[in-house]
Amino acid sequence: MRHEHRRWKVCFGKNFWGTQEENDPGEELRVDREFEWHGYKWRIPAVYRCRQGLVVDFAMEVPQEELRAYMEKWGLTEDGECSRTLTRAEEQQMEQENPLNVGFCAELELNGMRLHSRDGCGAGYLPGEMAGNDTVAALLRHYGLDETTVWKFWRESYPWATRSRKSCPKRFRALEVRLEAELEQHPAERFRTPAVGGSVTLHEPGNAQTYQLTALDVRSETLELPDCDGWEWPNRFCMMTYRLTPAAENFFLSDCAEGDHPRRRPRNLPPERAALEKKYGLEPQGEGDAAIAVIGGADGPTAVFCTVRGSADEAEGVAAACSSCYFEPVEPEHITWQAAFCRRPCAGAVVSLLTAP
């Protein structure tokens, strides 16, 4: 047991797999705090005081029957692969329903001083034959958690507020964590691009509130993009400026279509090289969408981000939405938009971890 205790190291800014060789481990402060939040049972087994700040381990218990039902609904195999083809909307819904994908933000308050997370990582544990690797299993053994239960772990690092000595208190009078759930999207109606001056009625899911979306300007745009090492990027899109009445703080519009993927420019290769690339799949493939400047990330649709300029009165309730990007000119009336309202699935929580006697 002593040997096992000596090997257990938690270091600031490191994930579950990169701490064993570090020479500056934190001091473990066991708190063993249990609470219920976001529909699940949670535990914060320990806090680690490091030279650079605090590290907190979070553990969430997931009922096996809930995970099993989720996997059966979406046709997921034991290794997490989906057995059927999903639409983009279904993929988003599947991700949102994943019981192991609970999104949250956690802020610490130590002796009245706020600490914000800088680095974090997550890992899951499945019991039995589906169990995760030895590193994750070591978490359960170290904290004495049930190895027959499904767990999701998070490790967050909180740097001291400043580099002064006062920001590294020698005595913890009070330590608490403030939890806030991330926003979740709730799809509303889909609609084709209305003509300028035209309106669409939208209903917020789970809410009796009705909104009116009025198109103020609709036009096709083209981005001027530099050559990118022999790749071509889709650069044509539709931009719609609209007013939502009444205004909604967390309202989003997105193109229902994914847009075009980047493509390789034709290359003049020797026949032997071309044959090898074709045989062994060496030709680079643009599987992800563009991620250049104002174009969105590789996992989502190619998108353009923009802002609306104008006076406060003119811009109240006014926003702009851009479609996915395509190689061919975009006809606005052919774009189908997905409206979505975002809200937090539950109220926040404040959990006391340490209190001076």
Coordinates of C-alpha atoms in Angstrom, one line a residue:
M1 CA 0.0 0.0 0.0
R2 CA 2.8 2.4 0.8
H3 CA 4.4 1.7 -2.6
E4 CA 1.1 2.4 -4.4
H5 CA 0.7 5.6 -2.4
R6 CA 4.2 6.8 -3.5
R7 CA 3.4 6.2 -7.1
W8 CA 0.3 8.3 -7.0
K9 CA 1.1 11.7 -8.4
V10 CA -1.1 14.6 -9.5
C11 CA 0.6 17.6 -11.1
F12 CA -0.7 20.9 -12.2
G13 CA -1.7 21.3 -15.8
K14 CA -1.3 17.6 -16.6
N15 CA -3.9 15.1 -17.7
F16 CA -4.5 11.6 -16.2
W17 CA -1.8 10.1 -18.4
G18 CA 1.0 12.6 -18.1
T19 CA 1.7 12.9 -14.4
Q20 CA 3.6 9.8 -13.3
E21 CA 7.0 11.1 -14.4
E22 CA 6.6 14.6 -13.0
N23 CA 8.8 15.7 -10.1
D24 CA 6.5 18.4 -8.7
P25 CA 3.3 16.6 -7.5
G26 CA 0.7 18.4 -5.5
E27 CA -0.3 17.8 -1.9
E28 CA -3.5 15.8 -1.8
L29 CA -6.3 17.2 0.3
R30 CA -9.1 14.6 0.7
V31 CA -12.5 16.1 0.8
D32 CA -14.8 13.2 -0.3
R33 CA -17.7 15.5 -1.1
E34 CA -20.8 13.8 -2.5
F35 CA -23.8 15.7 -4.0
E36 CA -26.5 15.4 -6.7
W37 CA -26.6 17.8 -9.7
H38 CA -27.5 17.7 -13.3
G39 CA -29.6 14.6 -12.7
Y40 CA -26.6 12.5 -11.6
K41 CA -24.6 11.6 -8.4
W42 CA -21.3 13.4 -8.2
R43 CA -18.2 13.2 -6.1
I44 CA -15.2 15.4 -5.6
P45 CA -12.8 13.0 -3.8
A46 CA -9.7 15.2 -3.6
V47 CA -8.1 18.6 -4.2
Y48 CA -4.4 18.9 -4.8
R49 CA -2.4 22.0 -3.8
C50 CA 0.4 22.6 -6.2
R51 CA 3.0 25.3 -6.5
Q52 CA 1.2 26.7 -9.6
G53 CA -2.4 26.4 -8.2
L54 CA -5.1 23.9 -7.4
V55 CA -6.1 20.7 -9.1
V56 CA -9.6 19.2 -8.6
D57 CA -10.9 15.8 -9.6
F58 CA -14.6 15.4 -10.4
A59 CA -16.4 12.1 -10.7
M60 CA -19.9 11.5 -12.0
E61 CA -21.8 8.2 -11.6
V62 CA -23.9 7.1 -14.6
P63 CA -26.5 4.3 -14.2
Q64 CA -25.6 1.4 -16.5
E65 CA -29.1 1.0 -17.7
E66 CA -29.2 4.6 -18.9
L67 CA -26.0 4.1 -20.9
R68 CA -27.2 0.8 -22.3
A69 CA -30.5 2.4 -23.4
Y70 CA -28.6 5.2 -25.0
M71 CA -26.4 2.8 -27.0
E72 CA -29.3 0.8 -28.1
K73 CA -31.2 3.8 -29.3
W74 CA -28.4 5.1 -31.5
G75 CA -27.1 1.7 -32.6
L76 CA -23.7 2.0 -30.9
T77 CA -21.5 -1.0 -30.5
E78 CA -19.4 -1.9 -27.5
D79 CA -16.4 0.0 -28.9
G80 CA -18.5 3.1 -29.5
E81 CA -18.9 2.8 -33.2
C82 CA -22.3 3.7 -34.8
S83 CA -23.8 0.8 -36.8
R84 CA -25.9 3.1 -39.0
T85 CA -25.5 6.4 -40.9
L86 CA -26.8 9.5 -39.1
T87 CA -27.7 12.9 -40.4
R88 CA -26.0 15.9 -39.0
A89 CA -29.1 16.8 -36.9
E90 CA -29.1 13.2 -35.6
E91 CA -25.4 13.4 -34.7
Q92 CA -26.0 16.6 -32.8
Q93 CA -28.9 15.0 -30.9
M94 CA -26.9 11.9 -30.2
E95 CA -24.0 14.0 -28.8
Q96 CA -26.4 16.0 -26.6
E97 CA -28.1 12.9 -25.2
N98 CA -24.8 11.1 -24.4
P99 CA -24.9 10.6 -20.6
L100 CA -21.1 10.6 -20.6
N101 CA -21.0 14.0 -22.3
V102 CA -22.2 16.3 -19.6
G103 CA -20.9 19.8 -20.2
F104 CA -20.2 22.1 -17.3
C105 CA -18.1 25.0 -16.1
A106 CA -16.6 24.9 -12.6
E107 CA -15.2 27.9 -10.8
L108 CA -13.4 27.8 -7.4
E109 CA -13.7 30.3 -4.6
L110 CA -10.8 30.1 -2.1
N111 CA -10.8 32.4 0.9
G112 CA -13.1 34.7 -1.1
M113 CA -10.7 34.7 -4.1
R114 CA -12.1 33.5 -7.4
L115 CA -10.0 30.9 -9.4
H116 CA -10.8 30.0 -13.0
S117 CA -9.9 26.7 -14.7
R118 CA -7.1 26.9 -17.3
D119 CA -6.5 23.2 -18.2
G120 CA -8.8 20.2 -18.0
C121 CA -9.3 16.7 -19.3
G122 CA -11.8 13.9 -19.1
A123 CA -11.9 10.1 -19.1
G124 CA -14.6 7.5 -18.8
Y125 CA -14.7 4.1 -17.0
L126 CA -16.9 1.2 -18.1
P127 CA -17.1 -1.9 -15.8
G128 CA -16.4 -5.5 -16.8
E129 CA -15.2 -6.3 -20.3
M130 CA -15.9 -2.7 -21.4
A131 CA -13.5 -1.3 -18.7
G132 CA -11.2 1.5 -19.7
N133 CA -7.4 1.5 -19.4
D134 CA -5.4 0.9 -16.3
T135 CA -4.8 4.6 -15.7
V136 CA -8.6 5.2 -15.3
A137 CA -9.0 2.1 -13.2
A138 CA -6.3 3.4 -10.9
L139 CA -8.5 6.5 -10.2
L140 CA -11.3 4.2 -8.8
R141 CA -8.9 2.2 -6.7
H142 CA -7.2 5.3 -5.3
Y143 CA -10.5 7.0 -4.4
G144 CA -12.2 3.7 -3.3
L145 CA -15.0 4.0 -5.9
D146 CA -17.3 1.2 -7.0
E147 CA -15.6 -0.7 -10.0
T148 CA -19.0 -2.2 -11.1
T149 CA -20.4 1.3 -11.9
V150 CA -20.0 3.6 -15.0
W151 CA -18.0 6.7 -14.2
K152 CA -17.0 9.9 -15.9
F153 CA -14.0 11.8 -14.6
W154 CA -12.8 15.3 -15.1
R155 CA -9.5 16.9 -13.8
E156 CA -9.3 20.7 -13.8
S157 CA -6.3 22.9 -13.0
Y158 CA -6.9 26.3 -11.4
P159 CA -3.9 28.7 -11.4
W160 CA -3.5 31.1 -8.5
A161 CA -5.1 34.5 -9.1
T162 CA -1.7 36.3 -9.2
R163 CA 1.9 35.4 -8.9
S164 CA 2.3 37.1 -5.5
R165 CA 2.7 35.2 -2.3
K166 CA -0.7 36.3 -1.1
S167 CA -2.4 34.4 -3.9
C168 CA -0.9 31.1 -2.5
P169 CA -2.5 30.9 0.9
K170 CA -0.9 28.7 3.5
R171 CA -4.2 28.2 5.2
F172 CA -7.6 27.4 3.5
R173 CA -10.3 29.0 5.5
A174 CA -13.0 28.2 3.0
L175 CA -13.0 26.5 -0.4
E176 CA -16.1 26.0 -2.6
V177 CA -16.8 25.1 -6.2
R178 CA -19.5 26.8 -8.3
L179 CA -20.9 24.7 -11.0
E180 CA -22.8 25.9 -14.1
A181 CA -24.2 23.6 -16.9
E182 CA -23.3 24.5 -20.4
L183 CA -25.9 25.7 -22.8
E184 CA -27.8 23.0 -24.8
Q185 CA -29.4 23.5 -28.2
H186 CA -33.1 22.9 -28.7
P187 CA -34.0 22.8 -32.4
A188 CA -37.0 24.8 -33.5
E189 CA -38.4 25.1 -37.1
R190 CA -36.6 24.7 -40.3
F191 CA -37.3 27.2 -43.1
R192 CA -36.2 28.4 -46.5
T193 CA -34.6 31.8 -46.8
P194 CA -37.4 34.4 -46.9
A195 CA -37.4 37.3 -49.3
V196 CA -36.2 40.6 -47.9
G197 CA -39.0 42.0 -45.7
G198 CA -40.5 38.5 -45.4
S199 CA -41.1 36.9 -42.0
V200 CA -41.1 33.5 -40.4
T201 CA -42.9 32.5 -37.2
L202 CA -40.7 30.4 -34.7
H203 CA -41.6 28.6 -31.5
E204 CA -39.2 28.0 -28.8
P205 CA -39.3 24.2 -27.8
G206 CA -40.8 23.7 -24.3
N207 CA -41.8 27.3 -24.1
A208 CA -45.0 29.1 -25.2
Q209 CA -43.1 32.1 -26.4
T210 CA -43.5 32.9 -30.1
Y211 CA -40.9 34.8 -32.2
Q212 CA -41.0 36.6 -35.5
L213 CA -37.9 36.4 -37.7
T214 CA -37.9 39.1 -40.4
A215 CA -35.3 39.1 -43.2
L216 CA -33.7 42.6 -43.5
D217 CA -31.1 41.7 -46.1
V218 CA -30.2 38.6 -48.1
R219 CA -27.3 38.2 -50.5
S220 CA -24.7 35.9 -51.9
E221 CA -21.1 36.5 -50.9
T222 CA -17.7 35.3 -52.0
L223 CA -14.6 35.1 -49.8
E224 CA -11.2 35.9 -51.2
L225 CA -9.0 33.1 -49.9
P226 CA -5.2 32.6 -50.5
D227 CA -3.9 29.4 -52.1
C228 CA -3.3 26.8 -49.4
D229 CA -0.6 24.4 -50.4
G230 CA -2.5 23.0 -53.4
W231 CA -5.9 22.8 -51.7
E232 CA -9.1 24.5 -52.8
W233 CA -11.5 25.7 -50.2
P234 CA -15.2 26.4 -50.7
N235 CA -15.7 30.2 -50.5
R236 CA -19.3 31.0 -51.7
F237 CA -22.0 31.4 -49.1
C238 CA -25.3 33.2 -48.4
M239 CA -25.6 35.8 -45.7
M240 CA -28.9 36.8 -44.2
T241 CA -29.3 39.8 -41.8
Y242 CA -32.5 39.5 -39.8
R243 CA -34.3 40.9 -36.8
L244 CA -35.8 38.6 -34.2
T245 CA -38.8 39.9 -32.3
P246 CA -38.8 39.8 -29.3
A247 CA -35.0 39.5 -29.0
A248 CA -33.6 36.2 -27.7
E249 CA -30.2 36.1 -26.0
N250 CA -29.3 32.5 -27.1
F251 CA -30.7 32.1 -30.5
F252 CA -28.8 30.5 -33.4
L253 CA -29.3 29.9 -37.1
S254 CA -27.3 27.3 -39.1
D255 CA -27.4 25.9 -42.6
C256 CA -29.0 22.4 -42.6
A257 CA -26.6 21.3 -45.3
E258 CA -22.9 20.7 -44.5
G259 CA -21.5 22.5 -47.5
D260 CA -18.6 21.4 -49.7
H261 CA -15.4 19.8 -48.4
P262 CA -12.0 21.2 -49.4
R263 CA -10.5 19.5 -52.4
R264 CA -7.0 18.9 -53.7
R265 CA -6.0 20.7 -56.9
P266 CA -5.0 18.4 -59.8
R267 CA -1.4 17.4 -59.6
N268 CA 1.0 16.2 -62.3
L269 CA 2.5 13.0 -60.8
P270 CA 4.6 10.4 -62.4
P271 CA 2.5 7.3 -63.3
E272 CA 4.3 5.1 -60.7
R273 CA 3.7 7.6 -57.9
A274 CA 0.0 8.1 -58.9
A275 CA -0.5 4.3 -58.9
L276 CA 1.0 3.9 -55.4
E277 CA -1.1 6.7 -53.9
K278 CA -4.2 5.2 -55.4
K279 CA -3.3 1.6 -54.3
Y280 CA -2.4 2.5 -50.7
G281 CA -4.6 5.5 -50.1
L282 CA -1.7 7.9 -49.8
E283 CA -3.6 10.8 -51.5
P284 CA -4.5 13.4 -48.8
Q285 CA -8.2 13.6 -48.3
G286 CA -10.2 16.6 -47.2
E287 CA -12.4 14.8 -44.8
G288 CA -12.9 17.8 -42.5
D289 CA -14.4 21.1 -43.4
A290 CA -12.4 24.3 -43.8
A291 CA -10.8 25.9 -40.8
I292 CA -9.2 29.1 -42.3
A293 CA -9.7 32.5 -40.8
V294 CA -13.4 33.1 -40.7
I295 CA -14.3 29.6 -41.7
G296 CA -15.4 27.2 -39.0
G297 CA -13.7 24.2 -37.4
A298 CA -12.9 20.8 -38.9
D299 CA -15.7 18.9 -37.0
G300 CA -18.6 21.2 -38.0
P301 CA -20.0 22.6 -41.2
T302 CA -17.9 25.1 -43.1
A303 CA -19.2 28.4 -41.8
V304 CA -18.6 32.1 -41.8
F305 CA -18.8 34.3 -38.7
C306 CA -19.8 37.9 -38.9
T307 CA -21.1 40.8 -36.8
V308 CA -23.7 43.5 -37.4
R309 CA -22.7 47.1 -37.3
G310 CA -25.0 50.0 -36.5
S311 CA -26.3 52.1 -33.7
A312 CA -27.7 50.5 -30.5
D313 CA -31.3 51.2 -31.5
E314 CA -30.8 50.0 -35.1
A315 CA -29.0 46.8 -34.0
E316 CA -31.3 45.8 -31.2
G317 CA -32.6 42.3 -32.0
V318 CA -30.6 42.3 -35.3
A319 CA -28.2 39.6 -36.2
A320 CA -26.6 37.9 -39.2
A321 CA -26.4 34.3 -40.2
C322 CA -24.1 32.7 -42.8
S323 CA -24.7 29.5 -44.6
S324 CA -22.2 26.8 -45.1
C325 CA -19.6 27.4 -47.8
Y326 CA -19.8 26.0 -51.4
F327 CA -17.7 26.0 -54.5
E328 CA -20.6 27.1 -56.7
P329 CA -22.6 30.3 -56.4
V330 CA -25.3 30.1 -53.7
E331 CA -28.9 30.9 -54.5
P332 CA -30.3 32.2 -51.2
E333 CA -33.8 30.7 -51.8
H334 CA -32.2 27.2 -51.9
I335 CA -30.7 27.5 -48.3
T336 CA -32.7 25.8 -45.6
W337 CA -32.0 27.2 -42.1
Q338 CA -32.3 25.4 -38.8
A339 CA -33.4 27.7 -35.9
A340 CA -32.3 26.7 -32.4
F341 CA -32.8 28.1 -28.9
C342 CA -30.2 27.4 -26.3
R343 CA -30.7 27.2 -22.5
R344 CA -29.1 25.6 -19.5
P345 CA -30.5 22.2 -18.6
C346 CA -30.4 22.8 -14.9
A347 CA -29.7 25.5 -12.3
G348 CA -26.2 26.0 -11.0
A349 CA -24.9 24.6 -7.8
V350 CA -22.5 25.7 -5.0
V351 CA -20.6 22.9 -3.2
S352 CA -18.5 23.5 -0.1
L353 CA -15.3 21.5 -0.1
L354 CA -13.3 22.8 2.9
T355 CA -14.3 24.9 5.8
A356 CA -12.0 26.0 8.6
P357 CA -13.2 24.9 12.1

